[in-house]
Amino acid sequence: AMNLAKAICGAGSFALPHVFLQQGVLGGTIALTLCAGLASFTVQSLATSQWLAKGTSSQSKAIVSYVSLAEEALGPKAGVAVFILTIAASLGVCSTYLVFVGQ
């Protein structure tokens, strides 16, 4: 999960100069602050979900990934969906790097 977050944040940082170019210093700062707040809320939500799922878990295995959290909270089909979406996000990050390097 941490590697995926690093990859997405790393690829997202490529867009920062463009945001400041389009929005100016004030608009870029506001956009960056809003995105940071949203990211913080998302991480807190994931941590809380993991803690709640661990407390009500019927399984003895640890919840250490997005897939295991989705399986515990929403069932096996949700785990498969999260796995597929994680692969799609990773491919998107790889595509961004290829486009960036190609320019």
mmCIF file of C-alpha atoms in Angstrom:
data_model
loop_
_atom_site.group_PDB
_atom_site.id
_atom_site.type_symbol
_atom_site.label_atom_id
_atom_site.label_comp_id
_atom_site.label_asym_id
_atom_site.label_seq_id
_atom_site.Cartn_x
_atom_site.Cartn_y
_atom_site.Cartn_z
ATOM 1 C CA ALA A 1 0.000 0.000 0.000
ATOM 2 C CA MET A 2 2.805 2.407 0.845
ATOM 3 C CA ASN A 3 4.581 1.751 -2.455
ATOM 4 C CA LEU A 4 1.365 2.494 -4.347
ATOM 5 C CA ALA A 5 0.894 5.728 -2.404
ATOM 6 C CA LYS A 6 4.487 6.764 -3.129
ATOM 7 C CA ALA A 7 4.041 6.035 -6.816
ATOM 8 C CA ILE A 8 0.804 8.000 -7.078
ATOM 9 C CA CYS A 9 2.177 10.968 -5.121
ATOM 10 C CA GLY A 10 5.373 10.895 -7.180
ATOM 11 C CA ALA A 11 3.452 10.930 -10.440
ATOM 12 C CA GLY A 12 1.132 13.626 -9.106
ATOM 13 C CA SER A 13 4.093 15.846 -8.304
ATOM 14 C CA PHE A 14 4.823 16.074 -12.033
ATOM 15 C CA ALA A 15 1.613 18.109 -12.361
ATOM 16 C CA LEU A 16 2.481 20.676 -9.676
ATOM 17 C CA PRO A 17 4.352 23.119 -11.927
ATOM 18 C CA HIS A 18 1.451 23.041 -14.400
ATOM 19 C CA VAL A 19 -1.057 23.777 -11.609
ATOM 20 C CA PHE A 20 0.920 26.807 -10.470
ATOM 21 C CA LEU A 21 1.351 27.946 -14.077
ATOM 22 C CA GLN A 22 -2.391 27.768 -14.732
ATOM 23 C CA GLN A 23 -3.689 28.958 -11.353
ATOM 24 C CA GLY A 24 -0.973 31.314 -10.152
ATOM 25 C CA VAL A 25 0.652 31.310 -6.742
ATOM 26 C CA LEU A 26 -2.549 31.840 -4.759
ATOM 27 C CA GLY A 27 -4.662 29.360 -6.727
ATOM 28 C CA GLY A 28 -1.876 26.773 -6.760
ATOM 29 C CA THR A 29 -1.362 27.114 -3.017
ATOM 30 C CA ILE A 30 -5.089 26.717 -2.383
ATOM 31 C CA ALA A 31 -5.281 23.681 -4.689
ATOM 32 C CA LEU A 32 -2.238 22.095 -3.057
ATOM 33 C CA THR A 33 -3.648 22.712 0.425
ATOM 34 C CA LEU A 34 -7.023 21.219 -0.521
ATOM 35 C CA CYS A 35 -5.351 18.143 -2.021
ATOM 36 C CA ALA A 36 -3.178 17.721 1.075
ATOM 37 C CA GLY A 37 -6.259 17.922 3.296
ATOM 38 C CA LEU A 38 -8.077 15.366 1.171
ATOM 39 C CA ALA A 39 -5.074 13.023 1.251
ATOM 40 C CA SER A 40 -4.838 13.377 5.034
ATOM 41 C CA PHE A 41 -8.557 12.627 5.434
ATOM 42 C CA THR A 42 -8.237 9.573 3.165
ATOM 43 C CA VAL A 43 -5.292 8.123 5.102
ATOM 44 C CA GLN A 44 -7.111 8.711 8.408
ATOM 45 C CA SER A 45 -10.223 7.030 7.013
ATOM 46 C CA LEU A 46 -8.211 4.003 5.878
ATOM 47 C CA ALA A 47 -6.494 3.713 9.269
ATOM 48 C CA THR A 48 -9.827 3.940 11.084
ATOM 49 C CA SER A 49 -11.368 1.349 8.755
ATOM 50 C CA GLN A 50 -8.474 -1.019 9.377
ATOM 51 C CA TRP A 51 -8.782 -0.567 13.131
ATOM 52 C CA LEU A 52 -12.556 -1.176 13.064
ATOM 53 C CA ALA A 53 -12.203 -4.206 10.782
ATOM 54 C CA LYS A 54 -9.498 -5.661 12.997
ATOM 55 C CA GLY A 55 -11.785 -5.346 16.025
ATOM 56 C CA THR A 56 -14.695 -7.131 14.332
ATOM 57 C CA SER A 57 -12.669 -9.539 12.212
ATOM 58 C CA SER A 58 -13.813 -13.129 12.150
ATOM 59 C CA GLN A 59 -10.489 -14.188 10.675
ATOM 60 C CA SER A 60 -7.215 -14.498 12.497
ATOM 61 C CA LYS A 61 -5.119 -13.111 9.640
ATOM 62 C CA ALA A 62 -3.910 -9.512 9.814
ATOM 63 C CA ILE A 63 -5.368 -6.791 7.610
ATOM 64 C CA VAL A 64 -2.293 -5.390 5.882
ATOM 65 C CA SER A 65 -3.477 -4.327 2.434
ATOM 66 C CA TYR A 66 -6.296 -2.560 0.635
ATOM 67 C CA VAL A 67 -7.424 -5.919 -0.742
ATOM 68 C CA SER A 68 -7.645 -7.619 2.663
ATOM 69 C CA LEU A 69 -9.469 -4.590 4.098
ATOM 70 C CA ALA A 70 -12.010 -4.655 1.255
ATOM 71 C CA GLU A 71 -12.476 -8.414 1.629
ATOM 72 C CA GLU A 72 -13.087 -8.083 5.359
ATOM 73 C CA ALA A 73 -15.432 -5.105 5.053
ATOM 74 C CA LEU A 74 -17.342 -5.884 1.860
ATOM 75 C CA GLY A 75 -16.630 -9.495 0.911
ATOM 76 C CA PRO A 76 -14.445 -11.387 -1.571
ATOM 77 C CA LYS A 77 -15.861 -9.712 -4.702
ATOM 78 C CA ALA A 78 -14.874 -6.314 -3.329
ATOM 79 C CA GLY A 79 -11.364 -7.650 -2.719
ATOM 80 C CA VAL A 80 -11.105 -8.658 -6.369
ATOM 81 C CA ALA A 81 -12.422 -5.263 -7.475
ATOM 82 C CA VAL A 82 -9.879 -3.430 -5.301
ATOM 83 C CA PHE A 83 -7.099 -5.649 -6.660
ATOM 84 C CA ILE A 84 -8.078 -4.830 -10.255
ATOM 85 C CA LEU A 85 -8.336 -1.107 -9.484
ATOM 86 C CA THR A 86 -4.922 -1.178 -7.796
ATOM 87 C CA ILE A 87 -3.398 -2.737 -10.903
ATOM 88 C CA ALA A 88 -5.135 -0.107 -13.060
ATOM 89 C CA ALA A 89 -3.749 2.696 -10.864
ATOM 90 C CA SER A 90 -0.258 1.202 -11.074
ATOM 91 C CA LEU A 91 -0.475 0.987 -14.860
ATOM 92 C CA GLY A 92 -1.651 4.601 -14.950
ATOM 93 C CA VAL A 93 1.356 5.683 -12.901
ATOM 94 C CA CYS A 94 3.682 3.734 -15.196
ATOM 95 C CA SER A 95 2.087 5.392 -18.223
ATOM 96 C CA THR A 96 2.624 8.813 -16.666
ATOM 97 C CA TYR A 97 6.296 8.087 -16.114
ATOM 98 C CA LEU A 98 6.689 6.876 -19.699
ATOM 99 C CA VAL A 99 5.034 10.005 -21.092
ATOM 100 C CA PHE A 100 7.126 12.230 -18.831
ATOM 101 C CA VAL A 101 10.388 10.530 -19.800
ATOM 102 C CA GLY A 102 9.391 10.520 -23.479
ATOM 103 C CA GLN A 103 9.012 14.295 -23.577
#
